[in-house]
């Protein structure tokens, strides 16, 4: 209301101010009610959303990705997660402002731990470095306490038994690593194809975990596309040079597709799949930010 008065100046008569006030509360109440609905759908009481976790491991994955393994600090039951969900990490920034950021869970639940992986966001030109990713990389160590929300997210693995194809780039592997971990833990016999794009093998985050889960699964394969060098030490099913072309490998019929990575990557992969007559409804995607993609699609 202060900003409205500041920008509109004298135009804000008491009648206009009352109208803005009414609209503000209409919108606020709509969102508050929607949030209440989300809590009750998940059986969560608002006071149990946030919980403290102790950093047990901080693992360097690649030059710009670290994985955090955190352990519960009390005896309360740990809310289970669905494959593909994320948690929100809440931290006080150096300027004193409390900030939330979302991070996909990269390993299946064990009742005690959560695991997530964070890519450092570098500034570009005048744009600053990412606030929370820098703080997590530089200032959070083993033994520190982090505040995490309960898991959430609606891009989750479909359990209909249809073949699944994952197409990811860079840190976009994170939710897929979580899904593969759930599948491996469940001893799944689902037909799984993992397609991953990166600069080169050392840049492929969570690579060892993903490859070992794929090996454990009975009907899974993993293919990589590397821009810089196709040198590989991992038992992959195929390595290609350049940008990902999902049609370069045999894709199963009637598959469900999950895409995660930068927007241009997802747009390019989606176009190739549509050319191959994959139905749009069979392509799901996770955007690591505000989902403005749909606006471009329609
Ligand atoms: C569902 C979901 C799941 C996610 N999962 C993961 C995951 O598993 N791993 C992961 O690493 N990330 C994940 N993310 C992204 C993550 O939540 C954060 O967005 C990311 O870590 C960046 O946060 P930050 O605080 O470091 O950057 P921010 O400080 O939020 O900055 C973000 C960008 O804005 C730019 N910027 C900031 N201020 C300005 C300014 N004044 N002018 C111009 N530009 C500016 C920065 O340069 C940067 O490019 C996920 C996001 C979502 C929504």
XYZ file of C-alpha atoms and ligand atoms in Angstrom:
351
model
C 0.000 0.000 0.000
C 2.969 2.273 0.683
C 4.290 1.657 -2.864
C 0.844 2.300 -4.367
C 0.600 5.637 -2.562
C 4.200 6.479 -3.492
C 3.751 5.738 -7.223
C 0.219 7.007 -7.727
C 0.556 10.068 -5.473
C -2.522 12.308 -5.373
C -4.506 9.859 -7.524
C -4.911 7.731 -4.388
C -8.059 9.217 -2.888
C -9.539 7.477 0.164
C -11.956 5.691 -2.200
C -9.103 4.396 -4.428
C -7.093 3.345 -1.357
C -10.090 1.407 -0.004
C -10.524 -0.341 -3.378
C -6.825 -1.348 -3.518
C -7.029 -2.543 0.080
C -10.025 -4.720 -0.790
C -8.321 -6.202 -3.890
C -5.140 -6.850 -1.890
C -7.015 -8.857 0.739
C -9.098 -10.706 -1.873
C -5.894 -11.927 -3.493
C -4.132 -12.550 -0.177
C -7.024 -14.612 1.178
C -7.263 -16.613 -2.055
C -3.569 -17.534 -1.714
C -3.803 -18.193 2.029
C -6.725 -20.565 1.391
C -4.902 -22.279 -1.443
C -1.894 -22.808 0.839
C -4.150 -24.225 3.582
C -5.610 -26.627 1.016
C -2.119 -27.791 0.002
C -1.217 -28.454 3.648
C -4.379 -30.403 4.324
C -4.020 -32.432 1.077
C -0.580 -33.574 2.328
C -1.773 -34.058 5.916
C 0.656 -31.388 7.143
C 0.041 -28.915 9.949
C 1.565 -25.482 9.186
C 3.671 -25.614 12.367
C 5.365 -28.851 11.196
C 6.403 -27.601 7.742
C 9.887 -26.451 8.816
C 12.386 -28.632 10.593
C 16.069 -28.493 11.461
C 18.594 -30.902 9.962
C 22.303 -31.324 10.668
C 24.747 -31.446 7.745
C 26.341 -34.905 7.910
C 28.188 -34.851 4.564
C 29.125 -32.215 2.020
C 30.284 -33.960 -1.157
C 31.930 -32.204 -4.111
C 30.277 -33.633 -7.223
C 31.757 -31.427 -9.957
C 33.547 -28.080 -10.106
C 30.245 -26.244 -9.440
C 27.921 -28.771 -7.739
C 27.979 -29.971 -4.121
C 25.718 -32.558 -2.521
C 24.477 -32.151 1.042
C 23.405 -35.118 3.162
C 21.515 -33.885 6.222
C 20.266 -35.865 9.224
C 17.238 -35.220 11.411
C 17.985 -33.594 14.777
C 14.972 -34.970 16.682
C 12.967 -38.195 16.956
C 9.912 -37.038 15.024
C 8.948 -39.209 12.041
C 10.413 -38.013 8.754
C 7.717 -37.217 6.197
C 8.124 -39.520 3.181
C 8.827 -38.035 -0.240
C 7.482 -39.027 -3.634
C 10.075 -39.690 -6.377
C 10.901 -36.328 -7.988
C 9.886 -34.029 -5.128
C 11.931 -31.167 -3.693
C 12.405 -29.474 -0.338
C 12.647 -25.778 0.354
C 15.777 -24.648 2.194
C 15.340 -21.476 4.259
C 18.353 -19.357 5.216
C 19.114 -15.904 6.540
C 21.176 -14.052 3.950
C 24.089 -11.729 4.844
C 21.677 -8.750 4.510
C 19.457 -10.269 7.242
C 16.627 -11.259 4.894
C 15.176 -14.770 5.264
C 15.185 -16.433 1.819
C 13.656 -19.741 0.611
C 15.014 -21.809 -2.329
C 13.921 -25.174 -3.702
C 16.259 -28.188 -4.089
C 15.245 -31.569 -5.526
C 15.749 -34.598 -3.316
C 18.438 -36.699 -4.969
C 18.095 -39.893 -2.928
C 15.189 -42.061 -1.761
C 14.085 -41.763 1.882
C 15.752 -43.820 4.580
C 13.690 -42.363 7.435
C 16.583 -40.281 8.791
C 18.284 -38.318 6.017
C 17.598 -35.949 3.165
C 20.020 -35.489 0.251
C 20.067 -32.611 -2.224
C 22.597 -31.173 -4.678
C 23.282 -27.493 -5.293
C 24.784 -25.898 -8.374
C 26.650 -22.659 -7.758
C 24.981 -19.901 -9.776
C 27.674 -17.594 -11.152
C 26.931 -13.953 -11.884
C 27.054 -12.821 -15.475
C 28.266 -9.319 -16.347
C 26.454 -6.966 -13.971
C 24.249 -9.753 -12.581
C 25.350 -10.862 -9.094
C 26.238 -14.407 -8.025
C 23.306 -16.506 -6.789
C 22.730 -15.653 -3.123
C 21.783 -18.970 -1.575
C 23.824 -21.285 -3.804
C 26.957 -19.240 -2.971
C 26.142 -19.337 0.750
C 25.561 -23.106 0.677
C 28.809 -23.678 -1.246
C 31.020 -21.295 0.738
C 29.621 -21.060 4.276
C 27.761 -24.261 5.150
C 29.901 -27.117 6.482
C 29.519 -30.526 8.104
C 27.941 -30.096 11.556
C 25.968 -26.959 10.626
C 22.190 -26.817 11.002
C 19.904 -26.178 8.014
C 16.149 -25.497 7.994
C 14.226 -27.579 5.419
C 10.533 -27.812 4.569
C 8.605 -31.038 4.120
C 8.934 -32.446 0.568
C 6.642 -31.083 -2.101
C 6.196 -31.021 -5.895
C 3.780 -32.395 -8.468
C 6.263 -33.561 -11.110
C 6.521 -37.064 -9.684
C 7.112 -40.467 -11.194
C 4.040 -42.053 -12.740
C 3.390 -45.532 -11.312
C 1.299 -46.885 -14.194
C 4.097 -49.243 -15.330
C 4.672 -47.498 -18.685
C 8.313 -47.223 -19.899
C 10.006 -44.013 -18.736
C 12.535 -41.844 -20.577
C 14.412 -39.156 -18.650
C 16.108 -36.385 -20.628
C 18.251 -34.071 -18.504
C 21.042 -31.536 -18.790
C 23.445 -30.278 -16.099
C 21.912 -29.998 -12.620
C 18.582 -31.038 -14.223
C 19.731 -34.571 -13.349
C 18.840 -33.836 -9.675
C 15.123 -34.835 -9.562
C 15.846 -37.745 -11.924
C 18.621 -39.015 -9.609
C 15.963 -38.956 -6.861
C 13.511 -40.921 -9.028
C 16.171 -43.496 -10.016
C 17.144 -43.921 -6.375
C 13.490 -44.650 -5.469
C 13.240 -47.143 -8.387
C 16.494 -48.920 -7.461
C 15.450 -49.124 -3.812
C 12.116 -50.658 -4.827
C 13.882 -53.205 -7.119
C 11.792 -51.896 -10.025
C 11.612 -53.788 -13.330
C 10.335 -50.724 -15.177
C 11.798 -50.029 -18.640
C 14.001 -46.952 -18.001
C 16.104 -44.880 -20.415
C 18.254 -42.040 -19.052
C 19.528 -39.440 -21.537
C 21.889 -36.829 -20.074
C 23.671 -33.856 -21.677
C 26.684 -32.070 -20.208
C 29.957 -30.398 -21.129
C 31.979 -33.546 -20.461
C 31.987 -36.472 -18.050
C 33.578 -34.650 -15.047
C 30.745 -32.052 -15.322
C 27.966 -34.697 -15.045
C 26.642 -34.215 -11.462
C 25.651 -37.268 -9.377
C 27.131 -39.405 -12.160
C 28.341 -42.297 -9.987
C 25.057 -42.569 -8.099
C 23.011 -42.441 -11.329
C 25.164 -45.032 -13.120
C 25.150 -47.366 -10.128
C 21.346 -47.124 -9.804
C 20.949 -47.782 -13.546
C 23.193 -50.862 -13.234
C 21.108 -52.089 -10.306
C 17.853 -51.720 -12.234
C 17.132 -54.710 -14.448
C 15.797 -52.911 -17.517
C 17.579 -49.551 -17.555
C 20.071 -47.835 -19.861
C 21.961 -44.539 -19.708
C 23.272 -42.498 -22.655
C 25.305 -39.300 -22.501
C 25.876 -36.379 -24.862
C 29.078 -34.426 -24.137
C 29.859 -31.145 -25.879
C 33.603 -30.997 -25.173
C 34.955 -34.509 -24.949
C 33.356 -37.920 -25.293
C 36.001 -39.512 -23.061
C 34.223 -41.741 -20.554
C 35.285 -43.954 -17.649
C 31.725 -45.021 -16.800
C 29.892 -48.120 -18.085
C 27.411 -46.063 -20.124
C 25.288 -47.615 -22.876
C 26.403 -44.949 -25.333
C 28.278 -41.622 -25.498
C 27.627 -39.052 -28.226
C 29.409 -35.846 -29.153
C 27.488 -32.573 -29.168
C 23.954 -31.535 -28.148
C 21.371 -34.147 -27.194
C 19.396 -35.778 -29.974
C 16.939 -38.132 -28.236
C 16.068 -39.763 -31.544
C 19.657 -41.098 -31.880
C 18.791 -43.980 -29.523
C 16.020 -46.574 -29.608
C 13.200 -45.091 -27.540
C 10.604 -47.477 -26.097
C 7.037 -47.339 -27.428
C 4.307 -45.788 -25.287
C 6.866 -44.138 -22.987
C 6.416 -41.275 -20.547
C 9.043 -38.538 -20.807
C 10.467 -36.393 -18.003
C 12.584 -33.389 -18.998
C 14.714 -31.263 -16.670
C 17.392 -28.738 -17.599
C 17.732 -25.221 -19.013
C 14.665 -24.013 -20.950
C 16.322 -23.990 -24.431
C 17.439 -27.592 -23.827
C 13.929 -28.708 -22.851
C 12.374 -26.853 -25.786
C 14.798 -28.502 -28.249
C 14.246 -32.011 -26.833
C 10.484 -31.543 -26.707
C 10.396 -30.446 -30.381
C 12.352 -33.552 -31.435
C 9.968 -35.768 -29.461
C 6.892 -34.104 -30.964
C 8.394 -34.668 -34.452
C 8.542 -38.346 -33.452
C 4.787 -38.220 -32.683
C 5.176 -38.369 -28.908
C 1.954 -36.936 -27.459
C 2.428 -33.593 -25.603
C 0.577 -35.036 -22.581
C 3.265 -37.711 -22.254
C 6.021 -35.107 -21.788
C 6.419 -33.746 -18.263
C 9.062 -31.239 -17.245
C 10.483 -29.526 -14.162
C 11.612 -25.910 -14.398
C 14.169 -24.776 -11.783
C 12.506 -21.381 -11.469
C 9.226 -19.651 -12.258
C 7.406 -21.767 -14.821
C 7.000 -19.314 -17.695
C 7.503 -22.004 -20.328
C 3.838 -22.869 -20.688
C 3.203 -19.289 -21.774
C 5.508 -19.871 -24.780
C 3.964 -23.233 -25.663
C 0.345 -22.245 -26.053
C 11.183 -27.081 -8.193
C 12.623 -26.588 -8.181
C 13.650 -27.504 -7.944
C 14.976 -27.055 -7.940
N 15.967 -27.971 -7.728
C 17.276 -27.561 -7.737
C 18.341 -28.498 -7.501
O 18.126 -29.687 -7.259
N 19.625 -28.017 -7.529
C 19.915 -26.695 -7.791
O 21.101 -26.322 -7.804
N 18.913 -25.797 -8.008
C 17.625 -26.196 -7.968
N 16.617 -25.277 -8.162
C 16.983 -23.839 -8.293
C 17.183 -23.230 -6.883
O 15.953 -23.235 -6.183
C 17.675 -21.763 -6.904
O 16.864 -21.032 -7.779
C 19.145 -21.654 -7.339
O 19.978 -22.351 -6.414
C 19.571 -20.170 -7.408
O 19.363 -19.573 -6.149
P 20.376 -18.460 -5.622
O 19.845 -17.899 -4.364
O 21.782 -18.981 -5.620
O 20.295 -17.377 -6.792
P 19.507 -15.971 -6.737
O 20.196 -15.046 -5.811
O 18.077 -16.256 -6.530
O 19.771 -15.478 -8.214
C 19.157 -16.145 -9.312
C 19.576 -15.445 -10.602
O 19.092 -14.093 -10.596
C 20.160 -13.213 -10.893
N 19.973 -11.937 -10.134
C 19.846 -11.813 -8.790
N 19.701 -10.500 -8.464
C 19.740 -9.807 -9.632
C 19.660 -8.441 -9.962
N 19.489 -7.515 -9.020
N 19.746 -8.097 -11.266
C 19.902 -9.036 -12.233
N 19.991 -10.342 -11.974
C 19.912 -10.725 -10.702
C 21.439 -13.912 -10.454
O 22.586 -13.428 -11.179
C 21.105 -15.350 -10.798
O 21.402 -15.633 -12.147
C 15.286 -25.687 -8.165
C 14.231 -24.783 -8.363
C 12.927 -25.222 -8.380
C 11.833 -24.221 -8.596
